[in-house]
Short mmCIF file of C-alpha atoms in Angstrom, two decimals:
data_model
loop_
_atom_site.label_atom_id
_atom_site.label_comp_id
_atom_site.label_asym_id
_atom_site.label_seq_id
_atom_site.Cartn_x
_atom_site.Cartn_y
_atom_site.Cartn_z
CA ALA A 1 0.00 0.00 0.00
CA GLN A 2 1.16 3.51 -0.77
CA SER A 3 0.19 6.92 0.47
CA VAL A 4 1.31 10.52 0.18
CA THR A 5 0.99 13.35 2.67
CA GLN A 6 1.37 16.93 1.53
CA LEU A 7 1.88 19.33 4.42
CA GLY A 8 -0.11 22.52 4.01
CA SER A 9 -3.13 22.85 1.76
CA HIS A 10 -2.04 26.42 0.95
CA VAL A 11 1.42 27.98 0.83
CA SER A 12 1.92 31.72 0.29
CA VAL A 13 5.18 33.28 -0.89
CA SER A 14 6.29 36.60 -2.27
CA GLU A 15 7.59 36.90 -5.79
CA GLY A 16 11.32 36.16 -5.73
CA ALA A 17 11.16 34.13 -2.51
CA LEU A 18 12.05 30.47 -2.06
CA VAL A 19 9.30 27.98 -2.79
CA LEU A 20 9.17 24.85 -0.60
CA LEU A 21 6.31 22.38 -0.94
CA ARG A 22 6.48 19.36 1.32
CA CYS A 23 5.70 15.76 0.44
CA ASN A 24 6.14 12.67 2.58
CA TYR A 25 5.35 9.22 1.31
CA SER A 26 4.67 5.77 2.65
CA SER A 27 5.41 2.71 0.57
CA SER A 28 6.10 -0.93 1.33
CA VAL A 29 8.31 -1.21 -1.75
CA PRO A 30 10.85 1.17 -3.30
CA PRO A 31 8.77 4.03 -4.67
CA TYR A 32 8.69 6.11 -7.77
CA LEU A 33 7.68 9.70 -6.99
CA PHE A 34 6.20 12.44 -9.09
CA TRP A 35 5.25 16.08 -8.83
CA TYR A 36 2.44 17.39 -11.03
CA VAL A 37 1.18 20.95 -11.45
CA GLN A 38 -2.37 22.00 -12.23
CA TYR A 39 -3.15 25.49 -13.48
CA PRO A 40 -6.72 26.75 -13.09
CA ASN A 41 -9.29 24.85 -15.16
CA GLN A 42 -6.66 22.63 -16.73
CA GLY A 43 -5.45 19.08 -16.48
CA LEU A 44 -2.29 17.98 -14.67
CA GLN A 45 1.17 18.43 -16.13
CA LEU A 46 4.29 16.57 -15.02
CA LEU A 47 6.91 18.76 -13.30
CA LEU A 48 9.47 16.09 -12.45
CA LYS A 49 9.87 12.50 -11.36
CA TYR A 50 12.15 10.27 -9.32
CA THR A 51 12.62 6.76 -10.69
CA SER A 52 15.57 5.47 -8.63
CA ALA A 53 18.36 7.18 -10.53
CA ALA A 54 19.75 10.47 -9.15
CA THR A 55 18.17 11.51 -5.85
CA LEU A 56 18.17 15.20 -6.85
CA VAL A 57 15.77 15.61 -9.71
CA LYS A 58 15.43 18.71 -11.85
CA GLY A 59 12.20 19.51 -13.61
CA ILE A 60 10.58 22.12 -15.76
CA ASN A 61 10.21 25.81 -14.88
CA GLY A 62 13.19 25.78 -12.49
CA PHE A 63 11.71 23.32 -9.99
CA GLU A 64 13.67 20.53 -8.36
CA ALA A 65 13.07 17.88 -5.72
CA GLU A 66 15.28 15.65 -3.61
CA PHE A 67 14.43 12.08 -2.71
CA LYS A 68 15.43 11.36 0.90
CA LYS A 69 14.81 7.74 1.80
CA SER A 70 15.73 8.19 5.48
CA GLU A 71 13.10 10.92 5.83
CA THR A 72 10.61 9.36 3.37
CA SER A 73 10.36 12.76 1.75
CA PHE A 74 10.31 14.26 -1.72
CA HIS A 75 10.00 18.00 -1.17
CA LEU A 76 9.65 20.37 -4.13
CA THR A 77 11.70 23.57 -4.25
CA LYS A 78 12.32 26.55 -6.48
CA PRO A 79 14.86 29.24 -5.56
CA SER A 80 12.82 32.21 -6.74
CA ALA A 81 9.05 32.26 -7.15
CA HIS A 82 7.40 33.83 -10.15
CA MET A 83 3.82 34.99 -10.42
CA SER A 84 3.26 32.35 -13.09
CA ASP A 85 4.05 29.61 -10.53
CA ALA A 86 0.71 30.16 -8.82
CA ALA A 87 -1.09 26.84 -9.22
CA GLU A 88 -1.96 23.67 -7.36
CA TYR A 89 0.81 21.10 -6.93
CA PHE A 90 0.33 17.39 -6.41
CA CYS A 91 2.81 14.83 -5.16
CA ALA A 92 2.19 11.23 -6.26
CA VAL A 93 3.71 7.82 -5.58
CA THR A 94 3.69 4.52 -7.40
CA ALA A 95 5.45 1.19 -7.06
CA ASN A 96 7.92 -0.43 -9.40
CA SER A 97 5.47 -2.52 -11.37
CA GLY A 98 4.16 -2.25 -14.88
CA TYR A 99 0.59 -2.36 -13.63
CA SER A 100 1.01 -0.19 -10.56
CA THR A 101 -1.32 2.75 -10.09
CA LEU A 102 -0.53 6.32 -9.10
CA THR A 103 -1.61 7.54 -5.65
CA PHE A 104 -1.91 11.30 -5.23
CA GLY A 105 -1.62 13.58 -2.26
CA LYS A 106 -4.37 16.07 -1.56
CA GLY A 107 -2.53 18.92 -3.18
CA THR A 108 -0.96 22.22 -2.13
CA MET A 109 -2.14 25.51 -3.57
CA LEU A 110 0.78 27.88 -4.13
CA LEU A 111 -0.12 31.55 -3.90
CA VAL A 112 2.43 34.11 -5.12
CA SER A 113 2.09 37.76 -4.18
CA PRO A 114 3.89 40.67 -5.85
CA ASN B 1 -0.75 14.36 -31.64
CA ALA B 2 -3.86 15.52 -29.80
CA GLY B 3 -2.75 13.63 -26.67
CA VAL B 4 -5.62 12.77 -24.30
CA THR B 5 -8.99 14.22 -25.21
CA GLN B 6 -12.17 14.24 -23.12
CA THR B 7 -15.75 15.09 -23.96
CA PRO B 8 -17.86 16.81 -22.86
CA LYS B 9 -16.09 19.62 -20.97
CA PHE B 10 -19.15 20.40 -18.88
CA GLN B 11 -22.26 18.40 -18.07
CA VAL B 12 -25.26 18.87 -15.81
CA LEU B 13 -27.35 15.82 -14.93
CA LYS B 14 -30.37 15.16 -12.80
CA THR B 15 -30.26 12.48 -10.14
CA GLY B 16 -30.88 9.08 -11.67
CA GLN B 17 -29.84 10.00 -15.20
CA SER B 18 -27.12 8.06 -16.97
CA MET B 19 -24.30 9.28 -19.14
CA THR B 20 -20.94 8.36 -20.59
CA LEU B 21 -17.80 10.44 -20.29
CA GLN B 22 -15.62 9.94 -23.31
CA CYS B 23 -11.84 9.63 -23.28
CA ALA B 24 -9.52 8.99 -26.20
CA GLN B 25 -5.76 9.03 -26.69
CA ASP B 26 -3.69 8.89 -29.86
CA MET B 27 -0.35 7.86 -28.34
CA ASN B 28 -0.97 4.09 -28.53
CA HIS B 29 -0.73 3.81 -24.76
CA GLU B 30 -1.85 0.55 -23.20
CA TYR B 31 -2.45 1.96 -19.71
CA MET B 32 -5.40 4.33 -19.19
CA SER B 33 -7.16 5.48 -16.07
CA TRP B 34 -9.97 7.63 -14.71
CA TYR B 35 -9.70 9.90 -11.69
CA ARG B 36 -12.10 12.19 -9.91
CA GLN B 37 -10.95 15.41 -8.28
CA ASP B 38 -12.80 16.92 -5.35
CA PRO B 39 -11.74 19.97 -3.30
CA GLY B 40 -9.27 19.00 -0.59
CA MET B 41 -9.23 15.35 -1.68
CA GLY B 42 -6.65 15.35 -4.44
CA LEU B 43 -7.19 12.90 -7.29
CA ARG B 44 -8.69 9.52 -6.55
CA LEU B 45 -8.52 6.60 -8.92
CA ILE B 46 -11.86 5.25 -10.15
CA HIS B 47 -10.94 2.56 -12.69
CA TYR B 48 -7.97 1.73 -14.82
CA SER B 49 -7.09 -0.46 -17.77
CA VAL B 50 -3.80 -2.07 -18.77
CA GLY B 51 -4.94 -2.87 -22.30
CA ALA B 52 -7.93 -3.59 -24.52
CA GLY B 53 -10.31 -5.93 -22.77
CA ILE B 54 -8.65 -5.57 -19.34
CA THR B 55 -10.00 -3.27 -16.63
CA ASP B 56 -9.73 -3.09 -12.86
CA GLN B 57 -11.12 -1.08 -9.98
CA GLY B 58 -9.36 1.76 -8.27
CA GLU B 59 -10.00 3.43 -4.93
CA VAL B 60 -13.53 4.73 -5.59
CA PRO B 61 -15.23 2.50 -8.23
CA ASN B 62 -18.79 2.41 -6.89
CA GLY B 63 -21.36 3.93 -9.25
CA TYR B 64 -19.06 3.80 -12.27
CA ASN B 65 -18.55 1.28 -15.07
CA VAL B 66 -15.81 1.08 -17.68
CA SER B 67 -14.93 -1.04 -20.67
CA ARG B 68 -11.98 -1.01 -23.05
CA SER B 69 -12.74 -2.33 -26.50
CA THR B 70 -9.92 -0.48 -28.27
CA THR B 71 -6.50 0.83 -27.29
CA GLU B 72 -7.58 4.39 -28.06
CA ASP B 73 -10.84 4.72 -26.10
CA PHE B 74 -11.71 4.32 -22.44
CA PRO B 75 -15.24 5.57 -21.66
CA LEU B 76 -16.56 6.02 -18.13
CA ARG B 77 -20.26 5.30 -17.54
CA LEU B 78 -22.47 6.60 -14.79
CA LEU B 79 -25.50 4.33 -14.72
CA SER B 80 -27.63 6.29 -12.24
CA ALA B 81 -26.09 9.64 -11.33
CA ALA B 82 -26.08 10.81 -7.72
CA PRO B 83 -25.21 14.25 -6.26
CA SER B 84 -22.14 12.64 -4.64
CA GLN B 85 -20.76 12.16 -8.15
CA THR B 86 -20.54 15.90 -8.71
CA SER B 87 -16.84 16.31 -9.43
CA VAL B 88 -14.20 17.00 -12.03
CA TYR B 89 -13.21 13.86 -13.92
CA PHE B 90 -9.81 13.35 -15.49
CA CYS B 91 -8.73 10.67 -17.88
CA ALA B 92 -5.05 9.79 -18.18
CA SER B 93 -2.85 7.51 -20.21
CA ARG B 94 0.65 6.28 -19.47
CA GLY B 95 3.54 5.56 -21.75
CA PRO B 96 5.01 2.11 -22.47
CA ARG B 97 7.79 2.15 -19.87
CA GLY B 98 5.40 1.18 -17.09
CA ALA B 99 5.51 2.78 -13.67
CA THR B 100 8.45 5.05 -14.51
CA ASP B 101 6.66 6.63 -17.43
CA THR B 102 4.71 9.85 -17.37
CA GLN B 103 0.92 9.91 -17.10
CA TYR B 104 -0.66 12.34 -19.54
CA PHE B 105 -3.90 13.92 -18.44
CA GLY B 106 -6.85 15.15 -20.41
CA PRO B 107 -8.38 18.59 -19.78
CA GLY B 108 -11.16 17.20 -17.59
CA THR B 109 -14.95 17.00 -17.54
CA ARG B 110 -16.78 19.08 -14.94
CA LEU B 111 -19.92 17.19 -13.91
CA THR B 112 -22.74 18.54 -11.78
CA VAL B 113 -25.52 16.24 -10.57
CA LEU B 114 -28.62 18.02 -9.28
#
């Protein structure tokens, strides 16, 4: 069984500030981890993914995340927030199996103020 | 490539009515899935399919039916709509590399059941 916990349903930052969105996972097998972004009234778009290669993963739009097995975490960061980063972000986990399904966290809404 | 397409974009039903949400993908993906998104709940898996003729239940399958007669199409049927099924529905397909591959999401169908 797998699960994801995203700390904070809303995170507010100022433009130019560090973005940190937290994700902790639970998995009985080595996990694959994903971050997706959803802009208003749109579907989800992949930001980045960890699939057991490098633990520091770089994604689109300047985002990156680090897989920390000891902390069961996969936090998403961006050094400097932009107004266009305002969206909802979802962390997701799956197992290493061709038929495994993706389990999502409840999402974190990122608000960026000028 | 159109990617993953969903129709309709919006739908209003009365309690007890039936309808089918359409989903199609043109990427020749074997794996397809349906999610529902509710405020504060993230995305929850309804049903998924690993190929034509093969479907399985996800986390919240009650009230929904699926079938997969072709690789391209994966319709979701509501046999007798209930207000609890008011939600945004997303269809997704996944590439051929299994669990490590990206899931591509459609734009969603916003369903209201009165």
